[in-house]
Amino acid sequence: MIAVGALLHVKQLSRSPFEIAIALFVPVVQATLAVYLFRAGGEPDRLLEAAVGAGLMGVWSTVLFGSGGAIQNQRWQGTLEMIMLAPRSPALVLLPVTLATGITGTYAMLATLAWGRLLYGIPLDFAHPVAFPVAVAGCIAGLGMFGLLLASGFVLLRHANALANMLEYPIWLVSGMLVPVTALPGWTGPVAAVLPTTWGARAVHEAASGGPVWPALAVCLAISLACLAAGWALMTYVERRARVTATLALA
Amino acid sequence: MGALLRLVGVGGVIAYRALFNWTTPSIFVGTLLVGPLFQLFFFAYLGREFGVADDRFYIVGNAVLTAALACVYGGTMAVANERRFGTLGHVLLSPRSRTAIFLGRVLPYAGNGLLIAASTLTVAALLLGLRIPATALPGLLLALATAALACGFFGLTLGALGLRFRDVFLISNVAVALLLLFTGVNVPADSLPAGIRAVGAVLPITHAADAARRLAGGAPLGDVLPAIGLELAVGVGYAVLAAGLLTVFEAESRRRASLDTL
């Protein structure tokens, strides 16, 4: 059910010119910016890191706005009641939606790598060529699970849009997607340590540039599973509360 | 003349207030005051990591760029939301100049952009320890105001495309992303290819960011007036372009009966 649901939602998201254009174009601009910045900083040997980092940023943006607005989008499409009426747990029905946002985020990663290779001649010499796709897939799965927590948490907040708009850059920054975590103030360390994005980004970067991939990926998935459990419980609570107060269809 | 100024001023303010039909103070603060601050921190730390330029380059440049967020989207929404909410026909049926109506709407957004840029610069300078000479403040205010106005007219130009194309917010999202790259706010101009620099020269923000950086570095206002003048010229250029596009697309949408087609 999760696989079929995720495939359905990936197809649906992939038919939106807006989603596709944003998922492809904005990360490419970010990657271009990063490439010029790395070159200007005398780090031409780290261009692959720039392309991968910009791709990760695109993945997070897709998950943040896609998963954060997952329930609201179903509400706008008039499909929320049907989802809640299904004989399966609402969390199980919504998990494919959030996983799909992560999977469509891979468009950003593919776009930045292809852009870097074709336009700037960045060699795609991954330090761990086998581990790299596994790390990306694990990171995507982890972010999809984290997305369920975002989806159920945001629906409780009246001004979730404002929160989503605020969360894009801080997570890019604190998770070390482009700026190394070591360059940030020390107090950001504990914040970064509990975010699955930090460990997912570390696993992908280490697969690309060298380093122990599996420990970081394992921590990413462990935190993501905890987020999934929390999101599941929250979603169940939200669904019950919405049914009791008859506010399911209300914005 | 008084009636025209009333149309431009009061009409713009009423249209701006109508935005709060859907936005709220918390969304305003979160999206327009806190969000841009994080954007500035991201690039400031990125700049520190690579040592491409000093804090002043990133803090002042990105503070000027934050004006674009409100002004470009605002200018776009000034036209696009009329269509979205089904009120475009009423506006175009008005016997008054639509050019004046829409150009007037840019002014509150420009004020908004100025507020955002000034607050972002102040908070970021305090938190990241950038000292700006007090004598630079009037010039900085002028540079930020010019940038905000130019961005507003740039946004209105994009909004005018909303009379012809369906998904104008796709265009504005892409435009805002391109401003990050083309304006040289985050990469020094001499590290960018000539083509990008040439495009950046006809975009808002580029000249104002240059002027603001030099002012923050202690340059007298007289030295940066040419750069501010260039920014103003860019803004005026977009205002003329927006007015032309609005006129052409309005006539076209009437002819093709596609005014409210979404």
Coordinates of C-alpha atoms in Angstrom, one line a residue:
Chain A
M1 CA 0.0 0.0 0.0
I2 CA 2.9 2.4 0.8
A3 CA 4.6 1.6 -2.5
V4 CA 1.4 2.0 -4.6
G5 CA 0.4 5.2 -2.7
A6 CA 3.9 6.7 -3.1
L7 CA 4.0 5.9 -6.8
L8 CA 0.5 7.5 -7.2
H9 CA 1.6 10.7 -5.5
V10 CA 4.9 10.8 -7.3
K11 CA 3.0 10.7 -10.6
Q12 CA 0.6 13.3 -9.4
L13 CA 3.4 15.7 -8.2
S14 CA 5.3 15.0 -11.4
R15 CA 2.4 16.3 -13.5
S16 CA 2.6 19.7 -11.9
P17 CA 4.6 22.1 -14.1
F18 CA 5.0 24.4 -11.1
E19 CA 6.4 21.7 -8.8
I20 CA 8.7 20.3 -11.5
A21 CA 10.0 23.6 -12.6
I22 CA 10.7 24.7 -9.0
A23 CA 12.3 21.3 -8.1
L24 CA 14.6 21.5 -11.1
F25 CA 15.3 25.1 -11.7
V26 CA 15.9 26.6 -8.2
P27 CA 18.4 24.0 -7.1
V28 CA 20.3 24.5 -10.3
V29 CA 20.5 28.2 -9.6
Q30 CA 21.7 27.4 -6.1
A31 CA 24.2 24.9 -7.5
T32 CA 25.5 27.5 -10.0
L33 CA 25.9 30.0 -7.2
A34 CA 27.7 27.4 -5.1
V35 CA 30.1 26.5 -7.9
Y36 CA 31.1 30.2 -8.4
L37 CA 31.5 30.6 -4.7
F38 CA 33.7 27.5 -4.3
R39 CA 35.8 28.6 -7.3
A40 CA 36.1 32.1 -6.0
G41 CA 37.1 30.7 -2.6
G42 CA 39.9 28.7 -4.2
E43 CA 38.2 25.3 -3.7
P44 CA 37.8 24.0 -7.3
D45 CA 38.3 20.4 -6.1
R46 CA 35.2 20.6 -4.0
L47 CA 32.8 21.4 -6.8
L48 CA 31.1 18.0 -6.5
E49 CA 30.4 18.9 -2.9
A50 CA 28.7 22.1 -4.1
A51 CA 26.5 20.2 -6.6
V52 CA 25.6 17.5 -4.0
G53 CA 24.9 20.2 -1.4
A54 CA 22.6 22.2 -3.7
G55 CA 20.8 19.0 -4.5
L56 CA 20.3 18.2 -0.9
M57 CA 18.9 21.7 -0.3
G58 CA 16.4 21.1 -3.1
V59 CA 15.4 17.8 -1.5
W60 CA 14.7 19.5 1.8
S61 CA 12.7 22.3 0.2
T62 CA 10.5 19.8 -1.6
V63 CA 9.9 17.8 1.6
L64 CA 9.3 20.9 3.7
F65 CA 6.7 22.5 1.5
G66 CA 5.3 19.3 0.1
S67 CA 5.0 17.4 3.4
G68 CA 4.3 20.5 5.5
G69 CA 1.3 21.3 3.3
A70 CA 0.3 17.6 2.6
I71 CA -2.9 17.7 4.6
Q72 CA -3.8 21.2 3.5
N73 CA -3.3 20.2 -0.1
Q74 CA -5.7 17.2 0.3
R75 CA -8.2 19.6 1.9
W76 CA -8.0 22.0 -1.1
Q77 CA -8.4 19.1 -3.5
G78 CA -11.4 17.8 -1.6
T79 CA -9.8 14.4 -0.9
L80 CA -9.2 14.7 2.8
E81 CA -12.5 13.2 3.8
M82 CA -11.9 10.2 1.5
I83 CA -8.5 9.6 3.0
M84 CA -9.9 9.8 6.5
L85 CA -12.8 7.5 5.6
A86 CA -10.4 4.8 4.4
P87 CA -10.4 1.7 6.6
R88 CA -6.6 2.0 7.1
S89 CA -4.8 4.3 9.6
P90 CA -4.7 7.9 8.4
A91 CA -0.9 8.0 9.0
L92 CA -0.5 5.0 6.8
V93 CA -2.5 6.7 4.0
L94 CA -0.5 10.0 4.4
L95 CA 2.9 8.4 4.7
P96 CA 3.0 7.7 0.9
V97 CA 2.3 11.4 0.3
T98 CA 5.3 12.5 2.4
L99 CA 7.5 9.8 0.9
A100 CA 6.5 11.0 -2.5
T101 CA 7.6 14.5 -1.7
G102 CA 11.0 13.1 -0.8
I103 CA 11.2 11.0 -4.0
T104 CA 10.3 14.0 -6.1
G105 CA 13.1 15.8 -4.3
T106 CA 15.5 13.5 -6.1
Y107 CA 14.8 15.5 -9.2
A108 CA 16.7 18.3 -7.6
M109 CA 19.7 16.1 -6.9
L110 CA 19.7 14.7 -10.4
A111 CA 19.3 18.2 -11.9
T112 CA 22.2 19.7 -9.9
L113 CA 24.5 16.7 -10.7
A114 CA 23.6 16.8 -14.4
W115 CA 24.0 20.6 -14.5
G116 CA 27.4 20.4 -12.8
R117 CA 28.6 17.6 -15.1
L118 CA 27.3 19.1 -18.4
L119 CA 28.0 22.8 -17.8
Y120 CA 31.0 22.9 -15.5
G121 CA 32.5 19.6 -16.3
I122 CA 32.4 18.5 -12.7
P123 CA 33.6 14.8 -12.7
L124 CA 31.1 12.6 -10.9
D125 CA 33.9 10.7 -9.1
F126 CA 32.1 9.6 -6.0
A127 CA 34.3 8.3 -3.3
H128 CA 31.8 5.5 -2.7
P129 CA 30.0 5.0 -6.0
V130 CA 27.8 2.2 -4.6
A131 CA 27.1 3.8 -1.3
F132 CA 26.1 7.1 -2.9
P133 CA 22.8 6.1 -4.4
V134 CA 22.1 4.0 -1.2
A135 CA 22.8 7.1 0.9
V136 CA 20.6 9.3 -1.3
A137 CA 17.8 6.7 -1.1
G138 CA 18.2 6.4 2.7
C139 CA 18.2 10.2 3.1
I140 CA 15.1 10.5 0.9
A141 CA 13.3 7.7 2.9
G142 CA 14.4 9.4 6.2
L143 CA 13.1 12.8 5.1
G144 CA 9.9 11.2 3.9
M145 CA 9.4 9.8 7.4
F146 CA 10.3 13.1 9.0
G147 CA 7.8 14.6 6.6
L148 CA 5.0 12.8 8.3
L149 CA 5.8 14.5 11.5
L150 CA 5.9 17.8 9.7
A151 CA 2.5 17.1 8.1
S152 CA 0.8 16.1 11.3
G153 CA 2.5 18.9 13.3
F154 CA 1.9 21.6 10.9
V155 CA -1.9 20.9 10.8
L156 CA -2.0 21.7 14.5
L157 CA -0.5 25.1 13.9
R158 CA -2.6 27.9 12.7
H159 CA 0.2 29.6 10.9
A160 CA 2.1 26.6 9.6
N161 CA 2.8 28.5 6.3
A162 CA 4.8 31.1 8.2
L163 CA 6.8 28.3 10.0
A164 CA 7.5 26.5 6.7
N165 CA 8.7 29.7 5.1
M166 CA 11.1 30.2 8.0
L167 CA 12.4 26.7 8.2
E168 CA 14.0 26.4 4.7
Y169 CA 17.3 28.3 5.3
P170 CA 17.9 27.4 9.0
I171 CA 17.7 23.7 8.1
W172 CA 20.0 24.2 5.1
L173 CA 22.4 26.0 7.4
V174 CA 22.3 23.9 10.6
S175 CA 22.3 20.5 8.7
G176 CA 25.6 21.3 7.0
M177 CA 24.2 20.8 3.5
L178 CA 26.5 23.4 2.0
V179 CA 28.1 25.1 4.9
P180 CA 30.1 22.7 7.1
V181 CA 28.6 22.4 10.6
T182 CA 32.0 23.2 12.1
A183 CA 31.8 26.7 10.6
L184 CA 28.7 27.4 12.7
P185 CA 28.5 28.7 16.3
G186 CA 28.9 25.9 18.9
W187 CA 25.3 26.1 20.2
T188 CA 24.0 24.9 16.9
G189 CA 25.7 21.5 17.4
P190 CA 23.0 19.9 19.7
V191 CA 20.2 21.3 17.4
A192 CA 21.9 19.7 14.3
A193 CA 22.5 16.4 16.2
V194 CA 18.8 15.7 16.6
L195 CA 17.8 16.5 13.0
P196 CA 17.6 13.6 10.5
T197 CA 18.6 16.2 7.8
T198 CA 22.0 16.6 9.4
W199 CA 22.9 12.9 9.4
G200 CA 21.3 12.3 5.9
A201 CA 23.3 15.2 4.5
R202 CA 26.5 13.9 6.2
A203 CA 25.9 10.4 4.8
V204 CA 25.4 11.7 1.2
H205 CA 28.4 14.1 1.4
E206 CA 30.6 11.3 2.8
A207 CA 29.5 8.9 0.0
A208 CA 30.4 11.6 -2.5
S209 CA 33.7 12.9 -1.0
G210 CA 34.9 10.2 1.3
G211 CA 34.2 9.1 4.8
P212 CA 32.2 6.6 6.8
V213 CA 28.8 6.6 5.2
W214 CA 26.9 3.9 7.1
P215 CA 27.1 5.2 10.7
A216 CA 25.6 8.6 9.5
L217 CA 23.0 6.9 7.4
A218 CA 22.1 4.6 10.3
V219 CA 21.6 7.6 12.7
C220 CA 19.6 9.4 10.0
L221 CA 17.2 6.4 9.7
A222 CA 17.0 5.9 13.4
I223 CA 16.0 9.5 14.1
S224 CA 13.6 9.3 11.1
L225 CA 12.0 6.2 12.5
A226 CA 11.5 8.1 15.8
C227 CA 10.0 11.0 13.8
L228 CA 7.7 8.5 12.0
A229 CA 6.5 7.1 15.4
A230 CA 5.9 10.6 16.7
G231 CA 4.2 11.6 13.5
W232 CA 2.0 8.5 13.5
A233 CA 0.8 9.2 17.1
L234 CA 0.3 12.9 16.3
M235 CA -1.7 12.1 13.2
T236 CA -3.9 9.7 15.0
Y237 CA -4.6 12.3 17.7
V238 CA -5.2 15.0 15.0
E239 CA -7.7 12.8 13.2
R240 CA -9.6 11.9 16.3
R241 CA -9.8 15.5 17.4
A242 CA -10.9 16.7 14.0
R243 CA -13.7 14.1 14.0
V244 CA -14.8 15.0 17.5
T245 CA -14.9 18.7 16.8
A246 CA -16.1 18.3 13.2
T247 CA -13.3 20.5 11.9
L248 CA -11.8 18.1 9.3
A249 CA -12.7 20.2 6.3
L250 CA -12.1 23.6 8.0
A251 CA -9.0 25.6 7.1
Chain B
M1 CA -3.5 66.0 -10.6
G2 CA -4.9 65.7 -7.0
A3 CA -7.3 62.9 -8.2
L4 CA -4.4 61.0 -9.8
L5 CA -2.3 61.2 -6.7
R6 CA -5.3 60.0 -4.7
L7 CA -5.8 57.1 -7.1
V8 CA -2.1 56.2 -6.8
G9 CA -1.7 56.7 -3.1
V10 CA -5.0 55.7 -1.5
G11 CA -5.7 53.0 -4.1
G12 CA -2.3 51.5 -3.4
V13 CA -2.8 51.5 0.4
I14 CA -6.3 50.0 0.1
A15 CA -5.0 47.2 -2.2
Y16 CA -2.1 46.6 0.3
R17 CA -4.6 46.3 3.2
A18 CA -6.6 43.8 1.2
L19 CA -3.6 41.5 1.3
F20 CA -4.4 41.0 5.0
N21 CA -7.5 39.2 3.9
W22 CA -5.3 36.1 3.7
T23 CA -2.1 37.0 5.5
T24 CA -1.7 37.6 9.2
P25 CA 0.8 39.4 11.4
S26 CA 2.5 36.1 12.3
I27 CA 2.8 35.1 8.6
F28 CA 4.2 38.6 8.0
V29 CA 6.8 38.4 10.7
G30 CA 7.7 34.8 10.0
T31 CA 7.9 35.1 6.2
L32 CA 9.1 38.6 5.7
L33 CA 11.1 39.5 8.8
V34 CA 12.6 36.3 10.2
G35 CA 12.9 34.2 7.0
P36 CA 15.1 36.8 5.2
L37 CA 17.3 37.0 8.3
F38 CA 18.0 33.3 8.1
Q39 CA 18.8 33.7 4.4
L40 CA 21.3 36.4 5.3
F41 CA 22.9 34.2 8.0
F42 CA 23.2 31.3 5.5
F43 CA 25.1 33.3 3.0
A44 CA 27.2 35.1 5.6
Y45 CA 28.4 31.8 7.1
L46 CA 28.9 30.4 3.6
G47 CA 31.0 33.5 2.8
R48 CA 33.0 33.1 6.0
E49 CA 33.7 29.5 5.2
F50 CA 35.2 30.2 1.9
G51 CA 36.7 33.6 2.7
V52 CA 35.6 35.0 -0.6
A53 CA 34.7 38.4 0.9
D54 CA 34.2 39.9 4.3
D55 CA 31.1 40.1 6.5
R56 CA 30.2 43.5 5.2
F57 CA 29.9 42.2 1.6
Y58 CA 27.4 39.5 2.7
I59 CA 25.5 41.2 5.4
V60 CA 24.9 44.5 3.5
G61 CA 24.4 42.8 0.1
N62 CA 21.9 40.3 1.4
A63 CA 20.1 42.9 3.4
V64 CA 19.5 44.8 0.2
L65 CA 18.4 41.6 -1.5
T66 CA 15.7 40.9 1.2
A67 CA 13.8 43.9 -0.2
A68 CA 13.3 41.8 -3.3
L69 CA 11.3 39.1 -1.5
A70 CA 8.4 41.4 -0.5
C71 CA 8.6 43.7 -3.5
V72 CA 8.9 41.1 -6.3
Y73 CA 6.2 38.9 -5.0
G74 CA 4.1 41.9 -3.9
G75 CA 4.4 43.5 -7.4
T76 CA 3.4 40.2 -8.9
M77 CA 0.4 39.8 -6.6
A78 CA -0.7 43.3 -7.3
V79 CA -1.9 42.1 -10.7
A80 CA -2.1 38.3 -10.3
N81 CA -4.3 38.3 -7.2
E82 CA -7.0 40.4 -9.0
R83 CA -7.3 37.5 -11.4
R84 CA -7.1 34.9 -8.7
F85 CA -9.8 36.5 -6.6
G86 CA -12.0 37.2 -9.6
T87 CA -11.8 41.0 -9.3
L88 CA -9.6 41.8 -12.3
G89 CA -12.6 42.5 -14.5
H90 CA -13.9 45.2 -12.0
V91 CA -10.5 46.9 -12.0
L92 CA -10.2 46.9 -15.8
L93 CA -13.8 48.2 -16.1
S94 CA -12.8 51.3 -14.2
P95 CA -12.8 54.5 -16.3
R96 CA -9.5 55.6 -14.5
S97 CA -6.0 54.8 -15.8
R98 CA -5.1 51.2 -15.0
T99 CA -1.5 52.1 -15.4
A100 CA -1.8 54.6 -12.5
I101 CA -3.8 52.1 -10.4
F102 CA -1.2 49.4 -10.8
L103 CA 1.9 51.6 -10.5
G104 CA 0.4 53.0 -7.3
R105 CA 0.2 49.5 -5.8
V106 CA 3.9 49.2 -6.0
L107 CA 4.5 52.0 -3.5
P108 CA 3.2 50.2 -0.3
Y109 CA 5.2 47.1 -1.4
A110 CA 8.3 49.3 -1.8
G111 CA 7.7 50.7 1.7
N112 CA 7.3 47.2 3.0
G113 CA 10.6 46.1 1.3
L114 CA 12.4 49.1 2.8
L115 CA 11.1 48.1 6.2
I116 CA 12.3 44.5 5.7
A117 CA 15.7 45.4 4.4
A118 CA 16.3 48.0 7.1
S119 CA 15.2 45.6 9.9
T120 CA 17.3 42.7 8.5
L121 CA 20.4 44.9 8.2
T122 CA 20.0 46.2 11.7
V123 CA 19.4 42.8 13.3
A124 CA 22.1 41.1 11.3
A125 CA 24.7 43.8 12.0
L126 CA 24.0 43.6 15.7
L127 CA 24.1 39.8 15.8
L128 CA 27.1 39.3 13.5
G129 CA 29.0 42.3 14.8
L130 CA 29.2 44.5 11.8
R131 CA 29.9 48.2 12.6
I132 CA 28.3 50.7 10.2
P133 CA 29.2 54.4 10.6
A134 CA 26.3 56.6 11.6
T135 CA 27.1 59.0 8.8
A136 CA 26.3 56.2 6.3
L137 CA 22.8 55.7 7.5
P138 CA 21.0 58.4 5.4
G139 CA 22.8 57.1 2.3
L140 CA 22.0 53.5 3.2
L141 CA 18.3 54.4 3.6
L142 CA 18.3 56.0 0.2
A143 CA 20.0 53.0 -1.4
L144 CA 17.6 50.6 0.3
A145 CA 14.5 52.7 -0.7
T146 CA 15.7 52.8 -4.3
A147 CA 16.3 49.1 -4.4
A148 CA 12.9 48.4 -3.0
L149 CA 11.2 50.7 -5.5
A150 CA 13.1 49.1 -8.4
C151 CA 12.2 45.6 -7.2
G152 CA 8.5 46.6 -6.9
F153 CA 8.5 47.7 -10.5
F154 CA 10.3 44.6 -11.5
G155 CA 7.6 42.6 -9.7
L156 CA 4.9 44.5 -11.4
T157 CA 6.5 43.7 -14.8
L158 CA 6.3 40.0 -13.8
G159 CA 2.7 40.5 -12.6
A160 CA 1.8 42.0 -16.0
L161 CA 2.8 38.7 -17.5
G162 CA 0.0 37.3 -15.4
L163 CA -2.5 38.9 -17.8
R164 CA -1.1 36.7 -20.5
F165 CA 0.3 33.6 -18.8
R166 CA -1.4 31.4 -16.3
D167 CA 1.2 30.5 -13.7
V168 CA 2.8 33.8 -13.0
F169 CA 4.1 32.7 -9.6
L170 CA 6.3 30.2 -11.3
I171 CA 7.9 33.1 -13.1
S172 CA 8.3 35.2 -9.9
N173 CA 9.8 32.2 -8.0
V174 CA 12.3 31.7 -10.7
A175 CA 13.0 35.4 -10.9
V176 CA 13.7 35.7 -7.1
A177 CA 16.1 32.7 -7.4
L178 CA 17.9 34.3 -10.3
L179 CA 18.3 37.5 -8.4
L180 CA 20.4 35.5 -5.9
L181 CA 22.9 34.7 -8.6
F182 CA 22.8 37.5 -11.1
T183 CA 22.9 40.5 -8.8
G184 CA 26.3 39.5 -7.4
V185 CA 25.1 39.8 -3.9
N186 CA 26.7 36.5 -2.9
V187 CA 29.6 36.1 -5.3
P188 CA 31.9 39.1 -6.0
A189 CA 31.2 40.5 -9.5
D190 CA 34.8 39.8 -10.7
S191 CA 34.3 36.1 -10.0
L192 CA 31.2 35.9 -12.2
P193 CA 31.2 35.5 -16.0
A194 CA 30.7 38.6 -18.1
G195 CA 27.3 37.4 -19.3
I196 CA 26.0 37.1 -15.8
R197 CA 27.4 40.5 -14.9
A198 CA 25.7 42.0 -18.0
V199 CA 22.3 40.6 -17.1
G200 CA 22.8 41.7 -13.4
A201 CA 23.4 45.2 -14.6
V202 CA 19.8 45.5 -15.8
L203 CA 18.3 43.8 -12.8
P204 CA 17.2 45.5 -9.6
I205 CA 19.4 45.2 -6.5
T206 CA 22.8 45.0 -8.3
H207 CA 23.7 48.7 -8.2
A208 CA 22.0 49.4 -4.9
A209 CA 23.9 46.6 -3.2
D210 CA 27.1 48.0 -4.6
A211 CA 26.3 51.5 -3.3
A212 CA 25.2 50.2 0.1
R213 CA 28.4 48.2 0.6
R214 CA 30.5 51.2 -0.2
L215 CA 28.5 53.4 2.1
A216 CA 28.8 50.8 4.9
G217 CA 32.6 50.8 4.2
G218 CA 32.8 54.6 4.8
A219 CA 32.4 56.0 1.3
P220 CA 30.7 59.4 1.1
L221 CA 27.2 59.6 -0.3
G222 CA 28.5 61.6 -3.3
D223 CA 30.7 58.8 -4.4
V224 CA 27.8 56.3 -4.6
L225 CA 25.1 58.6 -6.1
P226 CA 25.9 57.3 -9.6
A227 CA 25.3 53.7 -8.5
I228 CA 22.0 54.7 -6.8
G229 CA 21.1 56.7 -10.0
L230 CA 21.7 53.5 -12.0
E231 CA 19.4 51.5 -9.7
L232 CA 16.7 54.2 -10.1
A233 CA 17.1 54.1 -13.8
V234 CA 16.7 50.3 -13.8
G235 CA 13.5 50.8 -11.7
V236 CA 12.1 53.4 -14.0
G237 CA 12.9 51.1 -16.9
Y238 CA 10.8 48.4 -15.4
A239 CA 8.0 50.8 -14.5
V240 CA 7.8 51.8 -18.2
L241 CA 8.0 48.2 -19.3
A242 CA 5.3 47.2 -16.8
A243 CA 3.0 50.0 -18.0
G244 CA 3.5 48.9 -21.6
L245 CA 2.9 45.3 -20.9
L246 CA -0.2 46.0 -18.8
T247 CA -1.6 48.1 -21.7
V248 CA -0.8 45.5 -24.4
F249 CA -1.9 42.5 -22.4
E250 CA -5.1 44.1 -21.2
A251 CA -6.1 44.9 -24.8
E252 CA -5.1 41.4 -25.8
S253 CA -7.1 39.7 -23.0
R254 CA -10.2 41.7 -24.0
R255 CA -9.8 40.7 -27.6
R256 CA -9.3 37.1 -26.8
A257 CA -11.9 37.1 -24.0
S258 CA -9.3 35.5 -21.7
L259 CA -9.4 38.0 -18.9
D260 CA -10.4 35.6 -16.1
T261 CA -9.1 32.4 -17.6
L262 CA -7.1 30.5 -15.1

